[in-house]
C-alpha atoms as a printed R data frame, in Angstrom:
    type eleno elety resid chain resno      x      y       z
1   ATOM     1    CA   UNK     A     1 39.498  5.099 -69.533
2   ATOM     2    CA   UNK     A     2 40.411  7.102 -66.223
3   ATOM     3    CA   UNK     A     3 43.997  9.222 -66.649
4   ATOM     4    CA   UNK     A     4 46.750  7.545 -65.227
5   ATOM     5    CA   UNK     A     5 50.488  9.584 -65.089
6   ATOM     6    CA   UNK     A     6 53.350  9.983 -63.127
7   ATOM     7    CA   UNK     A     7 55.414 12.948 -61.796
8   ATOM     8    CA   UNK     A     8 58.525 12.871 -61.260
9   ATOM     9    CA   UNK     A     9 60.487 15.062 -58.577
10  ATOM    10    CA   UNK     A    10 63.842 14.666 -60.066
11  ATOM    11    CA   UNK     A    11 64.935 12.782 -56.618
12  ATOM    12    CA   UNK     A    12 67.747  9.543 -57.092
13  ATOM    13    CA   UNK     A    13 65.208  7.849 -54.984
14  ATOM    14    CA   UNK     A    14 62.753  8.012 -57.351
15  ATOM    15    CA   UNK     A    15 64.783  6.183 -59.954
16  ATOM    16    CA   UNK     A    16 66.348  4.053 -56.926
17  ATOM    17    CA   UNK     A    17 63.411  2.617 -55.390
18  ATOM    18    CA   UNK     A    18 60.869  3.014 -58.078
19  ATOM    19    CA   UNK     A    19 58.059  5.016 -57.554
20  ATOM    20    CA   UNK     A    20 56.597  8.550 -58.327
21  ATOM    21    CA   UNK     A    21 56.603 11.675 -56.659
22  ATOM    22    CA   UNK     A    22 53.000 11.999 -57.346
23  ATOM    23    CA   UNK     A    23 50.491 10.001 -58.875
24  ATOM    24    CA   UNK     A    24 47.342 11.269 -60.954
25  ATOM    25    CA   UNK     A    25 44.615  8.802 -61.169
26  ATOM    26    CA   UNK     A    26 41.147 10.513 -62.472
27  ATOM    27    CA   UNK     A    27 40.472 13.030 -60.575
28  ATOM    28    CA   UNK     A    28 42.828 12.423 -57.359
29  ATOM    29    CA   UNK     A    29 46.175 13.188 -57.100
30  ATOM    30    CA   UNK     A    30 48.503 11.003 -54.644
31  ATOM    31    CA   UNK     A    31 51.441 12.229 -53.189
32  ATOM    32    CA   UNK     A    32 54.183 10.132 -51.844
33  ATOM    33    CA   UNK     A    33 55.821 10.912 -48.659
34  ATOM    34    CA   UNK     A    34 58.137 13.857 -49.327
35  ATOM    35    CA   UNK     A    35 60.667 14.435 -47.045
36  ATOM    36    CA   UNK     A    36 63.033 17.709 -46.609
37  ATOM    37    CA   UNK     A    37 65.321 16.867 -49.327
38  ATOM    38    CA   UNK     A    38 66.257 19.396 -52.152
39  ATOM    39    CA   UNK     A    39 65.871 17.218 -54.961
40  ATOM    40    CA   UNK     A    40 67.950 19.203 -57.276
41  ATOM    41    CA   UNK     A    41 70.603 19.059 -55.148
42  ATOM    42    CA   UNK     A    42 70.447 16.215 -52.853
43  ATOM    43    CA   UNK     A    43 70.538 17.845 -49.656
44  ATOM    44    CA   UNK     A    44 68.548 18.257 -46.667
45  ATOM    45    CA   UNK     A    45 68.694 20.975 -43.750
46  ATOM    46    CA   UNK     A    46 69.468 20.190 -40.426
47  ATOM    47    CA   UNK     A    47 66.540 22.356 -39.244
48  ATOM    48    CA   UNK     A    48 63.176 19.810 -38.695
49  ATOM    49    CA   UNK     A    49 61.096 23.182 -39.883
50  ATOM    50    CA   UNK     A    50 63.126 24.039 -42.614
51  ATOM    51    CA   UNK     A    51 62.884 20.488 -43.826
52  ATOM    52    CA   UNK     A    52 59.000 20.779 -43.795
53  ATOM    53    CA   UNK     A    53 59.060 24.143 -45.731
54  ATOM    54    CA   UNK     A    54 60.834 21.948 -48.058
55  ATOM    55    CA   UNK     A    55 58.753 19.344 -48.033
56  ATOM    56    CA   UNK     A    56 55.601 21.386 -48.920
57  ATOM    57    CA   UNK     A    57 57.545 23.017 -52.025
58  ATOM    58    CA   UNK     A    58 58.568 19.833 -53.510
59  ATOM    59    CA   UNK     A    59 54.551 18.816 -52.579
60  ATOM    60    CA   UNK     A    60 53.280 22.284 -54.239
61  ATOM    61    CA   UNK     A    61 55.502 21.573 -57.284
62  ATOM    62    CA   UNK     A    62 54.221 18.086 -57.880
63  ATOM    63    CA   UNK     A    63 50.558 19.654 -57.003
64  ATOM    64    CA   UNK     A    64 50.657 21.845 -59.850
65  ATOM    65    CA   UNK     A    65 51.990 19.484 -62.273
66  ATOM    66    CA   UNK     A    66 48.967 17.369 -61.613
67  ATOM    67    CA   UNK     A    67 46.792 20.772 -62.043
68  ATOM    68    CA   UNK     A    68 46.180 21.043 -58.437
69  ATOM    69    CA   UNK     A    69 47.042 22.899 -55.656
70  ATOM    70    CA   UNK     A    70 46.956 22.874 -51.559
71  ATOM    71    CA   UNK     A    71 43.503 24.006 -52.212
72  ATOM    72    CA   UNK     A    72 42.529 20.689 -53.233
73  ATOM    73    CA   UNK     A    73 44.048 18.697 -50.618
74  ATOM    74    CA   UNK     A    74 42.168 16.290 -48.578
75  ATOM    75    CA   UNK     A    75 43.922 14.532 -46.633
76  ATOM    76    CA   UNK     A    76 47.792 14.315 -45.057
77  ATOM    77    CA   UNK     A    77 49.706 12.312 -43.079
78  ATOM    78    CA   UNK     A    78 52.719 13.710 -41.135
79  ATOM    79    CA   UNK     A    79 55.516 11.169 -40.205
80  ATOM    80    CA   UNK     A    80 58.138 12.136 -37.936
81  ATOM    81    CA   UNK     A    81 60.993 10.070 -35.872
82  ATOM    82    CA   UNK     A    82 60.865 12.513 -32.855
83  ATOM    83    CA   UNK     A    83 57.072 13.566 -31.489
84  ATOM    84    CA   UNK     A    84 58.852 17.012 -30.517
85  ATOM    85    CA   UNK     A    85 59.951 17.934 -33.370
86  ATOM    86    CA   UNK     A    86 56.117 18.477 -34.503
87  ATOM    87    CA   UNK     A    87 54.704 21.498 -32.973
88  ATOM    88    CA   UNK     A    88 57.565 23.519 -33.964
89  ATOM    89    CA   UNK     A    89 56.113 22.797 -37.591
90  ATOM    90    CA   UNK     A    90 52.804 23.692 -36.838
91  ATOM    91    CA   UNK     A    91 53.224 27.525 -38.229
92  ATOM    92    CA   UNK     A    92 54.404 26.174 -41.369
93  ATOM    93    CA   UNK     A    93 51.774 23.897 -41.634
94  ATOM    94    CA   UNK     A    94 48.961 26.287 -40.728
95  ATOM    95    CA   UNK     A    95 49.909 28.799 -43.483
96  ATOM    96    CA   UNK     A    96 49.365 25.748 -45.931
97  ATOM    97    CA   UNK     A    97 46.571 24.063 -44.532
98  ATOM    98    CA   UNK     A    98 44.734 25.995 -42.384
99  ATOM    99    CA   UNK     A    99 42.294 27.555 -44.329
100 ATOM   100    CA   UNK     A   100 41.652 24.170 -45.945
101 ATOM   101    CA   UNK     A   101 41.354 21.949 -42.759
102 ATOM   102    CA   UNK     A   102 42.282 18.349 -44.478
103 ATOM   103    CA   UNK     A   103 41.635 15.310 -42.358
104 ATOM   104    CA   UNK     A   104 45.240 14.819 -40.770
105 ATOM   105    CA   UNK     A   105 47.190 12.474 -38.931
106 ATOM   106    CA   UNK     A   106 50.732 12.659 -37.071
107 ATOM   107    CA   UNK     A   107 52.398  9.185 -37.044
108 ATOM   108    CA   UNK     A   108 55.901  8.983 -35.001
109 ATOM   109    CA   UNK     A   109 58.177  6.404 -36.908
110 ATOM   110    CA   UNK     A   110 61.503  5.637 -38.189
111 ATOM   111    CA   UNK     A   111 62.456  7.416 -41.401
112 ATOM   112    CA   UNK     A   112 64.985  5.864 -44.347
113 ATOM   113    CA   UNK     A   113 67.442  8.494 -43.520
114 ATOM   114    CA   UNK     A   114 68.684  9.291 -40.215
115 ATOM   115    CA   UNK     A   115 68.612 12.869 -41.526
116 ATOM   116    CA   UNK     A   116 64.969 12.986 -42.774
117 ATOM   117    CA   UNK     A   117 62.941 14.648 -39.349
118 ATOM   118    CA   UNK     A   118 59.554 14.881 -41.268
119 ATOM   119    CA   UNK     A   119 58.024 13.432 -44.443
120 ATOM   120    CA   UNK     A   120 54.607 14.561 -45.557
121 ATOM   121    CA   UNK     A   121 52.285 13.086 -48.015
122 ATOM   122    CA   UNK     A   122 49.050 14.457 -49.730
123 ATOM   123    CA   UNK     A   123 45.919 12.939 -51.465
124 ATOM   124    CA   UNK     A   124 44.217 15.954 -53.448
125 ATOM   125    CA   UNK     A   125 41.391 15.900 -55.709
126 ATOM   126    CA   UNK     A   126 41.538 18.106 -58.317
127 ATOM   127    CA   UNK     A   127 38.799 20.796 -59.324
128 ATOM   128    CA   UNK     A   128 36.296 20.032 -62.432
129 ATOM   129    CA   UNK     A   129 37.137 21.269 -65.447
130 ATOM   130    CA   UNK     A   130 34.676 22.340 -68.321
């Protein structure tokens, strides 16, 4: 039978809406959309890039809970209410994912929270063990 378990962020919407922050399945590792949100506090920056830097910590937390990293990512998808607020995210992007060139794409759509300028999710697989 293929390993199936949840991780949790610690994030009220987690409980709220039901779902995980990340879900292992096998060998793959799904991450939900993670927006700039401090989870252990609630709050979220102002600042679109500070939001993603926040966004890939929660992601890099959840990552190695699921013994992964960003090494092992494969794909993302970047969602963002405002196309301009993009490039000035690219930096923090490319020190996470630049070596690693994932398959990416950049939808622009609403967002639950007026507040919430990015969310990012992740699909990793994880590396053989043994």
């Amino acid at each position: 039978m293929t390993e199936r378990r949840a991780i949790l962020s610690g994030s009220t919407f987690e409980e709220e809406i039901g779902y995980a922050r990340a879900v292992v399945d096998g060998d793959w590792v799904h991450v939900s959309g993670t927006t700039g949100f401090d989870y252990a506090t609630m709050t979220i920056s102002d600042d679109v890039v500070e939001q993603a830097e926040q966004c890939l910590r929660t992601i890099g937390a959840a990552l190695a809970e699921a013994g992964s990293s960003f090494a092992d990512v494969v794909r993302v998808r970047y969602l963002l209410p405002d196309r301009a607020d993009f490039e000035p995210c690219w930096p923090v992007l490319r020190r996470r994912f630049g070596e690693i060139r994932p398959a990416a794409t950049m939808l622009v759509c609403g967002l639950a929270d007026p507040r919430m300028k990015i969310e990012i999710e992740v699909y990793a697989r994880r590396p053989a063990t043994g």
